[in-house]
Amino acid sequence: MKLKSYLLPAGMLAAGCAALLTGLLPWPAFEELAGRTVPVLAFVVAMSLVTELVDDAGLFRVVTERLARLGRGRVFLLWLLVIGLATVSTVFLSLDTTAVLVTPVVVLLAIHARIPPLPFALTTIWLANTASLLLPVSNLTNLLAQDRLHLSPAGFASLVWAPALVGILVPIVLLWLAFRKDLAGRYGPQPVHKPRDRVLLYSASGVMVMLLPALVSGVPVQYPAMAAAAVLLGFFLWRRRSALRWSMIPWRPLMLTSGLFMVVEALHANGLTRFLSGIAGSGESLPALLQLAGLGAGAANAVNNLPAYLALEPAGDSPVRLAALLIGVNLGPLVTPWASLATLLWHERLRTLNVEIRWGGFAVAGLAAVVLTVPLAVVALWLTTGMH
């Protein structure tokens, strides 16, 4: 990786350390922050290793080839199967996994089938963001909210299931309306790739079969993720040591995220909470929830969804208000390229595949999706939590 790509993450981490050293971030506040975020970051590292190793074992390619066969030559049916893959990947493995690993296999599938790749690429990134509301593991913001709410995965899902469903269905309908002509054709048989190492492939499949239910079992998610990473590392040390590389650890996101945690906490310690309380509103009426979700979506597209969540988290002073904030920062980052890390990672993957994205069109389409999806999701939350 180029040195330039580390400048922003390193700068943010340095700013966070400077805030701690100068006292802008008080030590007690830092200790409390570390208690909340170290387990989250451990989960991020472990899941990054798991998804990289599972991909290297060939599991995602096998799944994609199965989708191509199940599509029976019909583009629309193949698109529906891609929707299912992107949704399951996002819900259980996180939006970044979908952006990094599902995007290239789905787009290559479309290219090889001589299907316009844009509908598949846009479907992947929209669902990577909007399908990331249902479970704590789906998004880093959810893990932080779960820690604040002290909810089990089932309890978290019971709070947000309705807006999460809206976040999946509304973008799908909009994508179909936009690309229905491209999705009406047929495609020919696809080539089948033989796995390089069946032992690794079957081992990776077995690990994933055990890991997915473990992530929603109520056990702190970092433990099953770390166990899965350790098992996969053991198999790769045995079968394909050359595949292991330090770049599998997400150094840049780790540095950026750690720095953001510290900087935003320092801002909270120096008046940010009081400032935002005046514009974030209060209460659990429908207008109040719409106000908080809208502010979250706007802040996510202005800076990034993670600092947007951290800055506004104190305004989520009840489970319902925190859920409204999550709707904004999870379903809202569809307009600007930097609104979520997943979108930036997705664009990097598309560039390597020579698929061009026009950011003007991306922003207009994303804005239309956000304007419809976020308010409808908030209404769904309001109706299902007895606030009407």
Coordinates of N, CA and C in Angstrom, one line a residue, residues 148-270:
R148 N -23.9 0.4 24.9 CA -24.5 1.4 25.7 C -25.9 1.0 26.2
L149 N -26.6 0.1 25.4 CA -27.9 -0.3 25.8 C -27.9 -1.6 26.6
H150 N -26.8 -2.3 26.7 CA -26.7 -3.6 27.4 C -27.8 -4.6 26.9
L151 N -27.9 -4.7 25.6 CA -28.9 -5.6 25.0 C -28.2 -6.8 24.4
S152 N -28.9 -7.9 24.5 CA -28.4 -9.1 23.8 C -28.6 -8.9 22.3
P153 N -28.0 -9.7 21.4 CA -28.3 -9.6 20.0 C -29.8 -9.7 19.7
A154 N -30.5 -10.7 20.4 CA -31.9 -10.8 20.1 C -32.7 -9.6 20.6
G155 N -32.3 -9.0 21.7 CA -32.9 -7.8 22.2 C -32.7 -6.6 21.3
F156 N -31.5 -6.5 20.7 CA -31.1 -5.5 19.8 C -32.0 -5.6 18.5
A157 N -32.1 -6.8 18.0 CA -32.9 -7.1 16.8 C -34.3 -6.8 17.0
S158 N -34.9 -7.1 18.2 CA -36.3 -6.8 18.5 C -36.6 -5.3 18.5
L159 N -35.6 -4.5 18.8 CA -35.8 -3.1 18.8 C -35.8 -2.5 17.4
V160 N -34.9 -3.0 16.5 CA -34.7 -2.4 15.2 C -35.2 -3.2 14.0
W161 N -35.9 -4.3 14.3 CA -36.3 -5.2 13.1 C -37.1 -4.5 12.1
A162 N -38.0 -3.6 12.5 CA -38.9 -3.0 11.5 C -38.2 -2.0 10.6
P163 N -37.4 -1.1 11.2 CA -36.6 -0.2 10.3 C -35.5 -0.9 9.6
A164 N -35.0 -2.0 10.1 CA -34.0 -2.8 9.4 C -34.7 -3.4 8.1
L165 N -35.9 -3.8 8.2 CA -36.6 -4.4 7.1 C -36.9 -3.3 6.0
V166 N -37.3 -2.1 6.5 CA -37.4 -1.0 5.6 C -36.1 -0.7 4.8
G167 N -35.0 -0.7 5.6 CA -33.7 -0.4 5.0 C -33.3 -1.4 4.0
I168 N -33.8 -2.6 4.0 CA -33.5 -3.5 2.9 C -34.5 -3.4 1.7
L169 N -35.8 -3.3 2.0 CA -36.8 -3.4 1.0 C -36.9 -2.1 0.1
V170 N -36.8 -1.0 0.7 CA -37.0 0.3 0.0 C -35.9 0.4 -1.0
P171 N -34.6 0.3 -0.7 CA -33.5 0.4 -1.7 C -33.7 -0.6 -2.8
I172 N -34.1 -1.9 -2.5 CA -34.3 -2.9 -3.5 C -35.3 -2.4 -4.5
V173 N -36.5 -1.9 -4.0 CA -37.5 -1.4 -5.0 C -37.0 -0.3 -5.8
L174 N -36.2 0.7 -5.2 CA -35.7 1.8 -6.0 C -34.7 1.3 -7.1
L175 N -33.8 0.3 -6.7 CA -32.9 -0.2 -7.6 C -33.6 -0.9 -8.8
W176 N -34.6 -1.7 -8.5 CA -35.4 -2.3 -9.6 C -36.0 -1.3 -10.5
L177 N -36.6 -0.2 -10.0 CA -37.2 0.8 -10.8 C -36.2 1.4 -11.7
A178 N -35.0 1.6 -11.2 CA -33.9 2.3 -11.9 C -33.3 1.4 -13.0
F179 N -33.2 0.1 -12.7 CA -32.4 -0.8 -13.6 C -33.3 -1.9 -14.2
R180 N -34.6 -1.8 -14.2 CA -35.4 -3.0 -14.6 C -35.2 -3.4 -16.0
K181 N -34.8 -2.5 -16.9 CA -34.5 -2.9 -18.3 C -33.2 -3.7 -18.3
D182 N -32.2 -3.3 -17.5 CA -30.9 -4.1 -17.5 C -31.1 -5.5 -16.9
L183 N -32.1 -5.6 -16.0 CA -32.3 -6.8 -15.2 C -33.3 -7.8 -15.9
A184 N -33.7 -7.4 -17.1 CA -34.7 -8.2 -17.8 C -34.2 -9.3 -18.7
G185 N -32.9 -9.3 -19.0 CA -32.3 -10.2 -20.0 C -31.9 -11.6 -19.5
R186 N -31.1 -12.2 -20.2 CA -30.6 -13.6 -19.9 C -29.1 -13.6 -20.0
Y187 N -28.5 -14.6 -19.4 CA -27.0 -14.8 -19.5 C -26.7 -16.2 -19.7
G188 N -25.5 -16.5 -20.2 CA -25.1 -17.9 -20.6 C -24.4 -18.6 -19.4
P189 N -24.1 -19.9 -19.6 CA -23.4 -20.7 -18.6 C -22.0 -20.0 -18.2
Q190 N -21.7 -20.1 -16.9 CA -20.5 -19.5 -16.4 C -19.4 -20.6 -16.1
P191 N -18.2 -20.2 -16.3 CA -17.1 -21.2 -16.1 C -17.0 -21.5 -14.6
V192 N -16.6 -22.8 -14.3 CA -16.5 -23.2 -12.9 C -15.0 -23.3 -12.6
H193 N -14.6 -22.8 -11.4 CA -13.2 -22.8 -11.0 C -13.1 -23.9 -10.0
K194 N -12.1 -24.8 -10.1 CA -11.8 -25.8 -9.2 C -11.0 -25.2 -8.0
P195 N -11.4 -25.5 -6.7 CA -10.8 -24.9 -5.6 C -9.3 -25.4 -5.5
R196 N -8.4 -24.5 -5.1 CA -7.0 -24.8 -5.0 C -6.7 -25.8 -3.9
D197 N -7.5 -25.8 -2.8 CA -7.2 -26.7 -1.7 C -8.6 -27.0 -1.1
R198 N -9.1 -28.2 -1.3 CA -10.4 -28.6 -0.8 C -10.4 -28.7 0.7
V199 N -9.3 -29.0 1.3 CA -9.2 -29.1 2.8 C -9.4 -27.7 3.4
L200 N -8.8 -26.7 2.8 CA -9.0 -25.3 3.3 C -10.4 -24.9 3.0
L201 N -10.9 -25.2 1.9 CA -12.3 -24.8 1.5 C -13.3 -25.4 2.5
Y202 N -13.2 -26.7 2.7 CA -14.1 -27.3 3.7 C -13.9 -26.8 5.1
S203 N -12.7 -26.6 5.5 CA -12.4 -26.1 6.8 C -13.0 -24.7 7.0
A204 N -12.8 -23.8 6.0 CA -13.4 -22.5 6.1 C -14.9 -22.5 6.1
S205 N -15.5 -23.4 5.4 CA -17.0 -23.6 5.4 C -17.4 -24.0 6.8
G206 N -16.8 -25.0 7.3 CA -17.1 -25.4 8.7 C -17.0 -24.4 9.7
V207 N -15.9 -23.6 9.6 CA -15.8 -22.5 10.6 C -16.9 -21.5 10.5
M208 N -17.3 -21.1 9.2 CA -18.4 -20.2 9.1 C -19.7 -20.7 9.6
V209 N -20.0 -22.0 9.4 CA -21.2 -22.6 9.8 C -21.3 -22.5 11.3
M210 N -20.2 -22.6 12.0 CA -20.2 -22.5 13.5 C -20.2 -21.1 14.0
L211 N -19.5 -20.2 13.2 CA -19.3 -18.8 13.6 C -20.6 -18.0 13.6
L212 N -21.4 -18.2 12.5 CA -22.6 -17.3 12.3 C -23.6 -17.4 13.5
P213 N -24.0 -18.6 13.9 CA -24.8 -18.6 15.1 C -24.2 -18.2 16.4
A214 N -22.8 -18.4 16.5 CA -22.1 -17.9 17.7 C -22.2 -16.4 17.8
L215 N -22.2 -15.7 16.7 CA -22.2 -14.2 16.7 C -23.5 -13.7 17.2
V216 N -24.6 -14.5 17.1 CA -25.9 -14.0 17.6 C -26.3 -14.7 18.9
S217 N -25.4 -15.4 19.5 CA -25.8 -16.3 20.6 C -25.9 -15.5 21.9
G218 N -25.4 -14.3 22.0 CA -25.3 -13.5 23.2 C -24.0 -13.5 23.8
V219 N -23.1 -14.4 23.4 CA -21.7 -14.3 23.9 C -21.0 -13.0 23.3
P220 N -20.2 -12.3 24.0 CA -19.5 -11.1 23.5 C -18.9 -11.5 22.1
V221 N -19.2 -10.7 21.1 CA -18.9 -11.2 19.7 C -17.4 -11.3 19.5
Q222 N -16.5 -10.6 20.3 CA -15.1 -10.7 20.0 C -14.6 -12.1 20.2
Y223 N -15.2 -12.9 21.2 CA -14.7 -14.2 21.5 C -14.9 -15.2 20.4
P224 N -16.1 -15.4 19.9 CA -16.2 -16.3 18.8 C -15.4 -15.9 17.5
A225 N -15.4 -14.6 17.3 CA -14.6 -14.1 16.1 C -13.1 -14.4 16.3
M226 N -12.6 -14.2 17.5 CA -11.2 -14.5 17.8 C -10.9 -16.0 17.7
A227 N -11.8 -16.8 18.2 CA -11.7 -18.3 18.1 C -11.7 -18.7 16.6
A228 N -12.6 -18.2 15.8 CA -12.6 -18.6 14.4 C -11.4 -18.1 13.7
A229 N -10.9 -16.9 14.0 CA -9.6 -16.5 13.4 C -8.5 -17.4 13.7
A230 N -8.4 -17.8 15.0 CA -7.3 -18.7 15.5 C -7.3 -20.0 14.7
V231 N -8.5 -20.6 14.6 CA -8.7 -21.9 13.9 C -8.3 -21.8 12.5
L232 N -8.7 -20.7 11.8 CA -8.4 -20.6 10.4 C -6.9 -20.3 10.2
L233 N -6.3 -19.5 11.1 CA -4.9 -19.3 11.0 C -4.1 -20.6 11.2
G234 N -4.6 -21.5 12.0 CA -4.0 -22.8 12.2 C -4.0 -23.6 10.9
F235 N -5.2 -23.6 10.3 CA -5.3 -24.4 9.0 C -4.4 -23.8 8.0
F236 N -4.3 -22.5 7.9 CA -3.4 -21.9 6.8 C -2.0 -22.1 7.1
L237 N -1.6 -22.1 8.4 CA -0.2 -22.4 8.8 C 0.2 -23.8 8.3
W238 N -0.8 -24.7 8.4 CA -0.6 -26.1 8.0 C -0.6 -26.3 6.5
R239 N -1.5 -25.6 5.8 CA -1.8 -25.9 4.4 C -1.2 -24.9 3.4
R240 N -1.2 -23.6 3.8 CA -0.8 -22.6 2.9 C -0.2 -21.4 3.6
R241 N 0.9 -21.6 4.2 CA 1.6 -20.5 5.0 C 1.8 -19.3 4.2
S242 N 2.1 -19.4 2.9 CA 2.5 -18.3 2.0 C 1.3 -17.3 1.9
A243 N 0.1 -17.7 2.2 CA -1.0 -16.8 2.0 C -1.2 -15.8 3.1
L244 N -0.5 -16.1 4.3 CA -0.6 -15.2 5.4 C 0.3 -14.0 5.2
R245 N -0.3 -12.8 5.5 CA 0.4 -11.6 5.3 C -0.1 -10.6 6.3
W246 N 0.8 -9.6 6.6 CA 0.4 -8.6 7.6 C -0.7 -7.7 7.1
S247 N -0.8 -7.6 5.8 CA -1.9 -6.7 5.3 C -3.3 -7.2 5.5
M248 N -3.4 -8.5 6.0 CA -4.7 -9.0 6.3 C -5.3 -8.2 7.5
I249 N -4.4 -7.7 8.4 CA -4.9 -6.9 9.5 C -5.2 -5.5 9.0
P250 N -6.4 -4.9 9.3 CA -6.8 -3.6 8.7 C -6.2 -2.5 9.5
W251 N -4.9 -2.3 9.2 CA -4.2 -1.2 9.9 C -4.8 0.2 9.8
R252 N -5.1 0.5 8.5 CA -5.6 1.9 8.3 C -6.9 2.1 9.0
P253 N -7.9 1.2 8.9 CA -9.2 1.4 9.6 C -9.0 1.4 11.1
L254 N -8.0 0.6 11.6 CA -7.8 0.6 13.1 C -7.2 1.9 13.6
M255 N -6.2 2.4 12.8 CA -5.7 3.7 13.2 C -6.7 4.8 13.2
L256 N -7.4 4.8 12.1 CA -8.4 5.9 11.9 C -9.5 5.8 12.9
T257 N -10.0 4.6 13.2 CA -11.1 4.4 14.2 C -10.6 4.8 15.6
S258 N -9.4 4.3 16.0 CA -8.9 4.6 17.3 C -8.7 6.1 17.5
G259 N -8.2 6.8 16.5 CA -8.0 8.2 16.6 C -9.3 9.0 16.7
L260 N -10.3 8.5 15.9 CA -11.7 9.1 15.9 C -12.3 9.0 17.3
F261 N -12.2 7.8 17.8 CA -12.7 7.6 19.2 C -12.2 8.6 20.2
M262 N -10.9 8.8 20.1 CA -10.2 9.7 21.1 C -10.5 11.1 20.8
V263 N -10.5 11.5 19.6 CA -10.8 12.9 19.3 C -12.2 13.3 19.6
V264 N -13.2 12.5 19.2 CA -14.6 12.8 19.6 C -14.8 12.8 21.1
E265 N -14.2 11.8 21.8 CA -14.3 11.8 23.3 C -13.7 13.1 23.9
A266 N -12.6 13.5 23.3 CA -12.1 14.8 23.8 C -13.0 16.0 23.5
L267 N -13.6 16.0 22.4 CA -14.6 17.0 22.1 C -15.8 17.0 23.0
H268 N -16.2 15.8 23.4 CA -17.3 15.7 24.3 C -16.9 16.2 25.7
A269 N -15.7 16.0 26.1 CA -15.2 16.5 27.3 C -15.1 18.0 27.4
N270 N -15.1 18.6 26.2 CA -14.9 20.1 26.1 C -16.1 20.8 25.5

